[in-house]
Amino acid sequence: MITAICDVLKECYSRGWISTRDGNGSVRRKNENWIYITPSGTKKQRLDAESLVKMEFQPDKSLVKMDTDATGKPSGEIELHRRLLAELPDTRTIIHVHPTYTIAAMYAGHDLQALSLEFPEIHRYTKVARNVGIVPAISNELADATCAALELQRDGSISADIVGLDRHGVIAVARDPWSAFEHIERLEHICQIVLVSGAGK
Ligand SMILES: [Zn+2]
């Protein structure tokens, strides 16, 4: 699972969906009170499983690094991952990247949820949330807006698999990293089709 997060981010890098130090991922497995998250600012083409940061949930739902001797700092988007992984019914992975056509479609004014409903190749398998507007990266505002768009409930359930952040990227949630990757890939594909067609919003 942890190796798969690294493999997914390397694949995203090779597809041009992130630049070298962008993107992040995390996982919390069922019945475990800790998460693994990618370290801040590492080169994604060299990411390996040992570099992921292990953090434990405290009674107040904050996260504390477990191996205090380890050098890596958690991703700057830790608050987003913490919020989504805090209340969990099951194993869950989060992947955040910047896919080119998906961001371009939002920039052009498309709502990704509306777009996805026009294409069965995506909406049969991937539920897309309404876009999150422009919010600062690495902020509590981004975490709040993303959780609201995914309609995160107290029991950890959410109403969509992926959400787009205007001028920024996407956040996908799934049971495993490659399923999250597929949500990103499907959305990117239909955004590419729409933009190549030249159709307006
Ligand atoms: Zn980002």
Short mmCIF file of C-alpha atoms and ligand atoms in Angstrom, two decimals:
data_model
loop_
_atom_site.label_atom_id
_atom_site.label_comp_id
_atom_site.label_asym_id
_atom_site.label_seq_id
_atom_site.Cartn_x
_atom_site.Cartn_y
_atom_site.Cartn_z
CA MET A 1 0.00 0.00 0.00
CA ILE A 2 2.78 2.42 0.96
CA THR A 3 4.92 1.39 -2.01
CA ALA A 4 1.85 1.83 -4.22
CA ILE A 5 1.50 5.47 -3.10
CA CYS A 6 5.09 6.04 -4.26
CA ASP A 7 4.43 4.23 -7.56
CA VAL A 8 1.26 6.26 -8.21
CA LEU A 9 3.05 9.57 -7.61
CA LYS A 10 5.91 8.49 -9.88
CA GLU A 11 3.37 7.61 -12.58
CA CYS A 12 1.68 11.01 -12.11
CA TYR A 13 5.08 12.67 -12.45
CA SER A 14 5.88 10.74 -15.64
CA ARG A 15 2.53 11.85 -17.10
CA GLY A 16 3.29 15.50 -16.33
CA TRP A 17 0.51 15.76 -13.74
CA ILE A 18 2.96 17.14 -11.17
CA SER A 19 6.32 18.84 -11.31
CA THR A 20 9.23 17.36 -9.35
CA ARG A 21 8.34 18.32 -5.80
CA ASP A 22 4.54 18.59 -6.14
CA GLY A 23 1.81 16.19 -5.16
CA ASN A 24 1.25 14.17 -2.02
CA GLY A 25 -0.44 11.04 -0.76
CA SER A 26 -1.47 9.30 2.44
CA VAL A 27 -3.07 6.12 3.72
CA ARG A 28 -4.80 4.96 6.86
CA ARG A 29 -5.57 1.28 7.11
CA LYS A 30 -8.61 -0.19 8.82
CA ASN A 31 -8.19 -0.56 12.62
CA GLU A 32 -4.94 1.41 12.67
CA ASN A 33 -4.66 4.63 14.62
CA TRP A 34 -1.85 6.00 12.47
CA ILE A 35 -1.34 7.20 8.91
CA TYR A 36 1.53 7.27 6.45
CA ILE A 37 1.99 10.47 4.47
CA THR A 38 4.51 11.53 1.85
CA PRO A 39 7.24 13.88 3.10
CA SER A 40 7.24 17.58 2.25
CA GLY A 41 9.12 18.70 -0.86
CA THR A 42 10.78 15.42 -1.87
CA LYS A 43 11.59 14.68 -5.49
CA LYS A 44 8.78 12.42 -6.61
CA GLN A 45 10.86 10.43 -9.09
CA ARG A 46 12.98 9.24 -6.13
CA LEU A 47 10.18 8.71 -3.59
CA ASP A 48 10.46 5.41 -1.71
CA ALA A 49 8.38 3.69 0.97
CA GLU A 50 10.92 4.34 3.77
CA SER A 51 10.64 8.09 3.28
CA LEU A 52 6.91 8.23 4.16
CA VAL A 53 6.19 9.83 7.53
CA LYS A 54 4.24 7.77 10.08
CA MET A 55 1.94 9.82 12.30
CA GLU A 56 -0.39 8.77 15.10
CA PHE A 57 -3.81 10.19 15.95
CA GLN A 58 -4.09 11.65 19.45
CA PRO A 59 -7.34 11.68 21.48
CA ASP A 60 -8.03 15.23 20.23
CA LYS A 61 -7.58 14.02 16.58
CA SER A 62 -4.31 15.88 16.12
CA LEU A 63 -1.42 13.98 14.52
CA VAL A 64 1.99 13.42 16.08
CA LYS A 65 5.00 12.01 14.26
CA MET A 66 5.76 8.53 15.61
CA ASP A 67 9.44 8.14 14.76
CA THR A 68 10.92 11.33 16.16
CA ASP A 69 14.41 10.38 14.90
CA ALA A 70 13.23 10.32 11.26
CA THR A 71 14.21 13.43 9.33
CA GLY A 72 11.25 13.84 6.95
CA LYS A 73 8.56 16.43 7.59
CA PRO A 74 4.99 15.57 6.55
CA SER A 75 3.50 17.11 3.42
CA GLY A 76 2.39 20.73 3.76
CA GLU A 77 -1.16 19.54 2.98
CA ILE A 78 -1.20 17.51 6.24
CA GLU A 79 -4.34 19.26 7.52
CA LEU A 80 -6.33 18.10 4.50
CA HIS A 81 -5.15 14.51 4.94
CA ARG A 82 -5.75 14.65 8.70
CA ARG A 83 -9.31 15.85 8.29
CA LEU A 84 -10.20 13.22 5.69
CA LEU A 85 -8.51 10.35 7.53
CA ALA A 86 -9.58 11.21 11.09
CA GLU A 87 -12.91 9.36 11.11
CA LEU A 88 -12.70 6.21 9.12
CA PRO A 89 -14.93 3.25 8.56
CA ASP A 90 -12.32 1.48 6.44
CA THR A 91 -8.93 1.65 4.74
CA ARG A 92 -8.58 4.84 2.74
CA THR A 93 -5.95 6.47 0.54
CA ILE A 94 -5.75 10.11 -0.54
CA ILE A 95 -3.81 11.29 -3.57
CA HIS A 96 -3.36 14.97 -4.48
CA VAL A 97 -1.86 15.98 -7.86
CA HIS A 98 -2.15 18.70 -10.54
CA PRO A 99 -3.45 17.08 -13.78
CA THR A 100 -3.05 19.48 -16.68
CA TYR A 101 -6.35 19.15 -18.59
CA THR A 102 -8.43 18.93 -15.43
CA ILE A 103 -7.02 22.22 -14.17
CA ALA A 104 -7.37 23.72 -17.66
CA ALA A 105 -11.05 22.70 -17.77
CA MET A 106 -11.72 24.44 -14.45
CA TYR A 107 -9.78 27.47 -15.65
CA ALA A 108 -12.02 27.54 -18.73
CA GLY A 109 -15.05 27.64 -16.42
CA HIS A 110 -16.26 24.05 -16.49
CA ASP A 111 -17.76 22.48 -13.40
CA LEU A 112 -16.19 19.02 -13.24
CA GLN A 113 -19.28 17.42 -11.72
CA ALA A 114 -21.51 18.67 -14.54
CA LEU A 115 -18.91 17.63 -17.12
CA SER A 116 -18.59 14.12 -15.69
CA LEU A 117 -22.34 13.51 -15.92
CA GLU A 118 -22.11 13.85 -19.72
CA PHE A 119 -19.64 10.95 -20.02
CA PRO A 120 -20.58 7.41 -18.94
CA GLU A 121 -16.94 6.33 -19.05
CA ILE A 122 -16.45 8.34 -15.89
CA HIS A 123 -19.76 8.70 -14.06
CA ARG A 124 -20.39 4.96 -13.98
CA TYR A 125 -17.25 4.47 -11.88
CA THR A 126 -16.23 7.79 -10.39
CA LYS A 127 -18.33 10.31 -8.50
CA VAL A 128 -17.08 13.85 -9.03
CA ALA A 129 -17.80 16.65 -6.54
CA ARG A 130 -18.54 20.23 -7.48
CA ASN A 131 -15.41 22.35 -7.94
CA VAL A 132 -13.76 24.02 -4.99
CA GLY A 133 -13.10 27.69 -5.80
CA ILE A 134 -9.77 29.44 -5.50
CA VAL A 135 -8.30 28.82 -2.05
CA PRO A 136 -4.66 29.10 -0.90
CA ALA A 137 -2.54 25.93 -1.08
CA ILE A 138 -1.43 24.38 2.21
CA SER A 139 -4.18 26.09 4.21
CA ASN A 140 -6.96 25.21 6.62
CA GLU A 141 -9.26 26.93 4.12
CA LEU A 142 -8.30 24.35 1.49
CA ALA A 143 -8.97 21.52 3.96
CA ASP A 144 -12.35 23.01 4.96
CA ALA A 145 -13.47 23.64 1.37
CA THR A 146 -12.42 20.16 0.22
CA CYS A 147 -14.20 18.40 3.10
CA ALA A 148 -17.31 20.48 2.40
CA ALA A 149 -17.24 19.64 -1.33
CA LEU A 150 -16.83 15.93 -0.56
CA GLU A 151 -19.64 16.24 2.05
CA LEU A 152 -17.51 14.57 4.70
CA GLN A 153 -19.69 13.15 7.49
CA ARG A 154 -18.85 12.38 11.12
CA ASP A 155 -18.64 8.68 10.31
CA GLY A 156 -15.98 9.39 7.66
CA SER A 157 -18.28 8.81 4.70
CA ILE A 158 -18.04 11.11 1.68
CA SER A 159 -20.31 11.68 -1.30
CA ALA A 160 -17.69 11.77 -4.09
CA ASP A 161 -14.42 10.09 -5.10
CA ILE A 162 -12.66 13.15 -6.48
CA VAL A 163 -12.83 16.92 -6.25
CA GLY A 164 -11.16 19.63 -8.33
CA LEU A 165 -9.57 22.72 -6.81
CA ASP A 166 -9.71 25.69 -9.18
CA ARG A 167 -6.23 26.90 -10.34
CA HIS A 168 -4.63 24.06 -8.38
CA GLY A 169 -5.41 20.34 -8.81
CA VAL A 170 -7.47 17.40 -7.60
CA ILE A 171 -7.90 15.30 -4.50
CA ALA A 172 -8.94 11.68 -4.98
CA VAL A 173 -10.02 9.29 -2.24
CA ALA A 174 -10.22 5.51 -2.58
CA ARG A 175 -9.55 2.21 -0.86
CA ASP A 176 -6.12 1.91 -2.47
CA PRO A 177 -3.69 4.20 -4.33
CA TRP A 178 -4.27 2.76 -7.80
CA SER A 179 -8.05 3.14 -7.47
CA ALA A 180 -7.48 6.79 -6.56
CA PHE A 181 -5.21 7.05 -9.61
CA GLU A 182 -8.00 5.69 -11.83
CA HIS A 183 -10.41 8.37 -10.61
CA ILE A 184 -7.82 11.01 -11.53
CA GLU A 185 -7.09 9.39 -14.89
CA ARG A 186 -10.77 9.12 -15.91
CA LEU A 187 -11.44 12.74 -15.04
CA GLU A 188 -8.29 13.90 -16.83
CA HIS A 189 -9.29 11.94 -19.94
CA ILE A 190 -12.75 13.50 -20.30
CA CYS A 191 -11.35 16.97 -19.58
CA GLN A 192 -8.84 16.42 -22.39
CA ILE A 193 -11.63 15.31 -24.74
CA VAL A 194 -13.77 18.36 -23.93
CA LEU A 195 -10.91 20.82 -24.31
CA VAL A 196 -9.61 19.24 -27.55
CA SER A 197 -13.15 19.46 -28.97
CA GLY A 198 -13.02 23.24 -28.51
CA ALA A 199 -16.55 23.22 -27.03
CA GLY A 200 -17.45 26.10 -24.73
CA LYS A 201 -18.91 25.65 -21.31
ZN ZN B 1 -1.07 20.92 -4.80
#
